[in-house]
PDB file of C-alpha atoms in Angstrom:
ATOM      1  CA  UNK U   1     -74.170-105.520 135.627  1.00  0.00           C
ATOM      2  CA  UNK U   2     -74.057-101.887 136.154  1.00  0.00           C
ATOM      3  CA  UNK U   3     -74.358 -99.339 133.594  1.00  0.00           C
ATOM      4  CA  UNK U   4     -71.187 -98.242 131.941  1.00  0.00           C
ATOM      5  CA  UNK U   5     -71.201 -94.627 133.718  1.00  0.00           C
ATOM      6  CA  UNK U   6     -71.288 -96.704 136.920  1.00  0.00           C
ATOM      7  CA  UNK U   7     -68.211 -98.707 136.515  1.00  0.00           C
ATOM      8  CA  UNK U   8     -65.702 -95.790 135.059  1.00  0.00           C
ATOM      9  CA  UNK U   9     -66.691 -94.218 137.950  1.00  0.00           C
ATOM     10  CA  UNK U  10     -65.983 -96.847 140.552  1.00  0.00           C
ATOM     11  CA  UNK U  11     -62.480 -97.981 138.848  1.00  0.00           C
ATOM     12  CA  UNK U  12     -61.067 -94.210 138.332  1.00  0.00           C
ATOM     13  CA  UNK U  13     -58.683 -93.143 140.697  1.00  0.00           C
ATOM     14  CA  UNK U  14     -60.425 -90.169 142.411  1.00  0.00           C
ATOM     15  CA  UNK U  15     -58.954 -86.384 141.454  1.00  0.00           C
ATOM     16  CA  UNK U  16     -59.573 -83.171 142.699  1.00  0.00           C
ATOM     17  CA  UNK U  17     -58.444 -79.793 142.426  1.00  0.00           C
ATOM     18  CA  UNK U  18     -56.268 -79.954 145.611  1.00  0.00           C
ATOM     19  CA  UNK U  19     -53.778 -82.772 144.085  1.00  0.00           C
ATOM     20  CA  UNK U  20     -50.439 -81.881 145.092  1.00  0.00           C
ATOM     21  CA  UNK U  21     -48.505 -80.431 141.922  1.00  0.00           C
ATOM     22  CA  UNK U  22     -51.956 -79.043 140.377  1.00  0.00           C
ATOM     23  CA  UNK U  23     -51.118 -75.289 140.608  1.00  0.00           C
ATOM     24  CA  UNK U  24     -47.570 -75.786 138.822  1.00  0.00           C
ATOM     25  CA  UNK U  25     -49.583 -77.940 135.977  1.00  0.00           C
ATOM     26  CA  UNK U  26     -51.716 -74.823 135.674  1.00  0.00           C
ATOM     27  CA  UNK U  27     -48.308 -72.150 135.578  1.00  0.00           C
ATOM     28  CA  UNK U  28     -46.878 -73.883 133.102  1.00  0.00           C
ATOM     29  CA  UNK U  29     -49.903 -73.366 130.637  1.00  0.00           C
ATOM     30  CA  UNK U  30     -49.918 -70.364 131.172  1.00  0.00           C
ATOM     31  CA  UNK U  31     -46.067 -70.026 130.590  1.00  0.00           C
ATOM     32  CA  UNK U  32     -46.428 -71.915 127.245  1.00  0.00           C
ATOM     33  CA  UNK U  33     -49.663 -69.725 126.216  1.00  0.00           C
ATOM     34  CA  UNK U  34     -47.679 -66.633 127.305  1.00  0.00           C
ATOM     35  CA  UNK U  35     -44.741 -67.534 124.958  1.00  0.00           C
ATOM     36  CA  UNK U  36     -46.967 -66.345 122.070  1.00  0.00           C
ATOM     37  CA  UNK U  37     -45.658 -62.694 123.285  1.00  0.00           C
ATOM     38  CA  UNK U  38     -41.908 -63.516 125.110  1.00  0.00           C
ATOM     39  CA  UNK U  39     -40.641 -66.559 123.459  1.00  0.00           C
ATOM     40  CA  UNK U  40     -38.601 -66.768 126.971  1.00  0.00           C
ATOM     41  CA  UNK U  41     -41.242 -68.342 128.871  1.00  0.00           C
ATOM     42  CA  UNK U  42     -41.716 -71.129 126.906  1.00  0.00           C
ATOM     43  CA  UNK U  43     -38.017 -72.954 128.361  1.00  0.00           C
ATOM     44  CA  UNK U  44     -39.042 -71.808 131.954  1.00  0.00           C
ATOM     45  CA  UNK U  45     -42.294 -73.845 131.491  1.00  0.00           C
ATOM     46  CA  UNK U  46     -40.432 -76.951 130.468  1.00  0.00           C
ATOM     47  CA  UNK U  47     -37.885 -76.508 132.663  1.00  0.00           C
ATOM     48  CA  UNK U  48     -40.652 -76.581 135.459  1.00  0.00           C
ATOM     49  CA  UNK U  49     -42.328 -79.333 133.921  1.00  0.00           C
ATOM     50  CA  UNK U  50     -39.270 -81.317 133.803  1.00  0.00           C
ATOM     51  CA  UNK U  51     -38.325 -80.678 137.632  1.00  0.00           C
ATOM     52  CA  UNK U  52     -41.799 -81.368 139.014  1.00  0.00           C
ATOM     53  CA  UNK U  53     -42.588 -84.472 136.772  1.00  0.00           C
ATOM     54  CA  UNK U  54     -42.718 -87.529 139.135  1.00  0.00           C
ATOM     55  CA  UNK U  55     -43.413 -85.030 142.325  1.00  0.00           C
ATOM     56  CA  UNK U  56     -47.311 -84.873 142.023  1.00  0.00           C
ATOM     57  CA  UNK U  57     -50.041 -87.257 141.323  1.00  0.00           C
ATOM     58  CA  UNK U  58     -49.950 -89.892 138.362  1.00  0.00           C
ATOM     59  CA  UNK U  59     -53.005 -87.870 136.691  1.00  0.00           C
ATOM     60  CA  UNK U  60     -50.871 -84.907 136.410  1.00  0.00           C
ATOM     61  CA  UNK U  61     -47.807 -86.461 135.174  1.00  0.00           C
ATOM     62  CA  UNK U  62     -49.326 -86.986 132.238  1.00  0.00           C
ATOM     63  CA  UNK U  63     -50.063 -83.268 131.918  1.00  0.00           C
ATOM     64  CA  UNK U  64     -46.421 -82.613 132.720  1.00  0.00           C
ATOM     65  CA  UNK U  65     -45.447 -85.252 130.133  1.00  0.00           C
ATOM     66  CA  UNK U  66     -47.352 -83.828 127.561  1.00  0.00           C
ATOM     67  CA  UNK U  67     -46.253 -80.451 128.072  1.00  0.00           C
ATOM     68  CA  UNK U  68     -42.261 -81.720 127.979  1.00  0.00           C
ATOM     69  CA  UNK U  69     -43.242 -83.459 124.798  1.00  0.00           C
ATOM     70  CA  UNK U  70     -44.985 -80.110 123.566  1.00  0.00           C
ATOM     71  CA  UNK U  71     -42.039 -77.753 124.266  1.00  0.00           C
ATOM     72  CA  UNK U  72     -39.426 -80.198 122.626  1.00  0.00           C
ATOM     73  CA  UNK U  73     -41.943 -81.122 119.407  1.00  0.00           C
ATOM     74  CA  UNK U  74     -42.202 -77.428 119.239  1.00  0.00           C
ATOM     75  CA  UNK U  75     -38.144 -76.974 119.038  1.00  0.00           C
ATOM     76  CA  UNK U  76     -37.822 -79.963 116.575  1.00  0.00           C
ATOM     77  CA  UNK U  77     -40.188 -77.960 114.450  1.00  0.00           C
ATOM     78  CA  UNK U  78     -38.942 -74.760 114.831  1.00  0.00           C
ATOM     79  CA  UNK U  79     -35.063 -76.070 114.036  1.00  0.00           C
ATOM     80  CA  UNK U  80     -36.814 -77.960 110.673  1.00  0.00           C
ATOM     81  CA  UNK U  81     -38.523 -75.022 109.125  1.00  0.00           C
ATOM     82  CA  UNK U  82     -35.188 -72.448 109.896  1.00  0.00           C
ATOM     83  CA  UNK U  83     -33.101 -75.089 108.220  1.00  0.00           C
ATOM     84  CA  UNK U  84     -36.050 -75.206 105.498  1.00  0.00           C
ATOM     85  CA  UNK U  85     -36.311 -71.273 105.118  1.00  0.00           C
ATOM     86  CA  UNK U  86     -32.684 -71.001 104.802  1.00  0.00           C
ATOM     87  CA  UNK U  87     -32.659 -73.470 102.253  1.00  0.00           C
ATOM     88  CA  UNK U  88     -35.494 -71.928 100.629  1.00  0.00           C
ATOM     89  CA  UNK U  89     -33.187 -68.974 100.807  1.00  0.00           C
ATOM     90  CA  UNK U  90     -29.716 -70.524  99.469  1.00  0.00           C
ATOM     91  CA  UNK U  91     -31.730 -71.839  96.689  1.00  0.00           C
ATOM     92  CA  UNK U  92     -32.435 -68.615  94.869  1.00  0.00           C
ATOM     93  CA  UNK U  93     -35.633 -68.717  95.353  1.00  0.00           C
ATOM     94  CA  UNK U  94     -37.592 -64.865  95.165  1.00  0.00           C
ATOM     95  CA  UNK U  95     -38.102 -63.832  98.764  1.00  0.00           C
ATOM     96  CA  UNK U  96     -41.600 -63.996  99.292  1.00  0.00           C
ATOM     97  CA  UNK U  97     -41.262 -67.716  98.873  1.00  0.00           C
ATOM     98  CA  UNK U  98     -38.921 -67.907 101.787  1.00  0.00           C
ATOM     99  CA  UNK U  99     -41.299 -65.206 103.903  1.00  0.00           C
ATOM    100  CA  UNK U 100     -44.610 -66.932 102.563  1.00  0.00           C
ATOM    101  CA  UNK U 101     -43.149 -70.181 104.062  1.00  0.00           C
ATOM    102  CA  UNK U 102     -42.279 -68.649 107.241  1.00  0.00           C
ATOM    103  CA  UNK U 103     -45.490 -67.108 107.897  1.00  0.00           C
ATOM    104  CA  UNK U 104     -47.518 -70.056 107.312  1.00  0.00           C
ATOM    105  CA  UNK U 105     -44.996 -72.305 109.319  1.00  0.00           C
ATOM    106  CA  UNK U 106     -45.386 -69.902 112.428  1.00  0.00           C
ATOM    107  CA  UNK U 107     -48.856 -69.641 112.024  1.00  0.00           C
ATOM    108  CA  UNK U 108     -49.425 -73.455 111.800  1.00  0.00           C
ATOM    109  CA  UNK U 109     -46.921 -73.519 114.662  1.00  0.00           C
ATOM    110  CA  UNK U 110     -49.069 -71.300 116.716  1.00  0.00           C
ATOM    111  CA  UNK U 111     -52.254 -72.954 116.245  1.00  0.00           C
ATOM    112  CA  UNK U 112     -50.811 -76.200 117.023  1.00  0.00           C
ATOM    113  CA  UNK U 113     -49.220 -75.287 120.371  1.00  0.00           C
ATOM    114  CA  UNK U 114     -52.180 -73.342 121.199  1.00  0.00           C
ATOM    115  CA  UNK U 115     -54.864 -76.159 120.775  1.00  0.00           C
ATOM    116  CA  UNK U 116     -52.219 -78.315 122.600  1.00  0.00           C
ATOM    117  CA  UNK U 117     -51.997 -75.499 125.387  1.00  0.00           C
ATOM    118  CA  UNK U 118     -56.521 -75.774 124.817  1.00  0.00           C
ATOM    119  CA  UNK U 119     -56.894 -79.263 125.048  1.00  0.00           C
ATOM    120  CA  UNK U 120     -54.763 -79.849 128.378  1.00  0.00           C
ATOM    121  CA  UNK U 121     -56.205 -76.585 130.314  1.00  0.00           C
ATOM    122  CA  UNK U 122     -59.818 -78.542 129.198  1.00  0.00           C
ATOM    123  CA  UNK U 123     -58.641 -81.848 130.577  1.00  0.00           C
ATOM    124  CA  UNK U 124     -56.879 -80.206 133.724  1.00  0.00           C
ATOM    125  CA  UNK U 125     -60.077 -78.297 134.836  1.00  0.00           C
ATOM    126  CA  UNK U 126     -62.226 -81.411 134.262  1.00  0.00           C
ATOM    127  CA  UNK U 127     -59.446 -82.939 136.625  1.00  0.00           C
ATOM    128  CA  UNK U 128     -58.802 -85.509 133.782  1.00  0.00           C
ATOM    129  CA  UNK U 129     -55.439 -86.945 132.371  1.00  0.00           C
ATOM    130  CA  UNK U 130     -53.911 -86.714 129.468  1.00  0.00           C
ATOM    131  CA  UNK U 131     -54.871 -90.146 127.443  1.00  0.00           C
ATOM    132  CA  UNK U 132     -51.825 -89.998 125.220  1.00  0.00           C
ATOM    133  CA  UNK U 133     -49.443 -87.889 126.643  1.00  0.00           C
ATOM    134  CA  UNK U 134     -46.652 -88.550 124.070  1.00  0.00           C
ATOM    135  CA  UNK U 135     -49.029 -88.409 120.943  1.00  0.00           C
ATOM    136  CA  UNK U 136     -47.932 -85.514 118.408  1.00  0.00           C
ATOM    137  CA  UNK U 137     -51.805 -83.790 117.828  1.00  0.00           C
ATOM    138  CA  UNK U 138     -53.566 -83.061 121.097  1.00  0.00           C
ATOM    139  CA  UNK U 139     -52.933 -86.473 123.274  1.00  0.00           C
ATOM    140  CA  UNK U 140     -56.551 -87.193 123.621  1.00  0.00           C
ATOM    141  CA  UNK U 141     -57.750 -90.541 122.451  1.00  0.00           C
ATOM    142  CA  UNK U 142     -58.469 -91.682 118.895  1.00  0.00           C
ATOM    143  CA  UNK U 143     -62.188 -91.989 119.757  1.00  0.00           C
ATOM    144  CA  UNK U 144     -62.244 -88.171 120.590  1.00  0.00           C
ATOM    145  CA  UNK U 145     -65.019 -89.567 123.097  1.00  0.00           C
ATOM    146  CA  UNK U 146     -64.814 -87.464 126.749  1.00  0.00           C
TER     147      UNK U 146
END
């Protein structure tokens, strides 16, 4: 019996940096990273994501999966918390709670997308997939093992 290193290697699928679709994988990290400063960019990486999904290799589907699934989560969220912070506002409740909650929603927000954006630029350069592309945390699996 080989050793365990042995025989992941032998049954992966091989993948390099020259897979076809690899380069718009990369873009639209960058897009989603760059939405921290012009919110705009954010739909033009999903909207890449969502034409080249299917086009490249089955490795970087996932990544284009999980980046769909990160730019929708991310409007689910965002829709919740204005409905929240209006409510907070309707309510009567003093304005700092309403601001308080907004801060700390767009912060966690931030962080979340960010390690997302972290965890998938780390798997892409290691030419690895995504293990759970439609997970809501950071798709990798519950092991946290490489």
């Amino acid at each position: 019996m080989q050793p365990r290193s042995a025989q992941s290697l032998s049954t992966e699928p091989v993948r390099d940096k020259s897979a076809p679709g690899r380069g718009y994988v990369v873009v639209i990290y960058g897009l989603y990273i760059g939405s921290i400063m012009a919110v705009v960019t954010a739909p033009i990486g999903a909207i890449i994501a969502h034409l080249r999904l299917g086009r490249g290799a089955a490795w970087l589907d996932t990544h284009l999966r999980f980046q769909i699934r990160t730019f929708w989560l991310g409007v689910l969220a965002a829709c919740g918390a204005v409905l929240l912070w209006q409510a907070a506002g309707f309510a009567g409740l003093p304005p700092v709670y309403a601001w308080s909650f907004g801060y700390l929603f767009f912060t966690l927000g931030i962080a979340w997308m960010m390690g997302r954006c972290g965890v998938g630029i780390h798997r892409l350069t290691a030419n690895r997939p995504i293990d759970r592309p439609a997970s809501w945390l950071f798709g990798t699996s519950p092991s946290w093992r490489g």
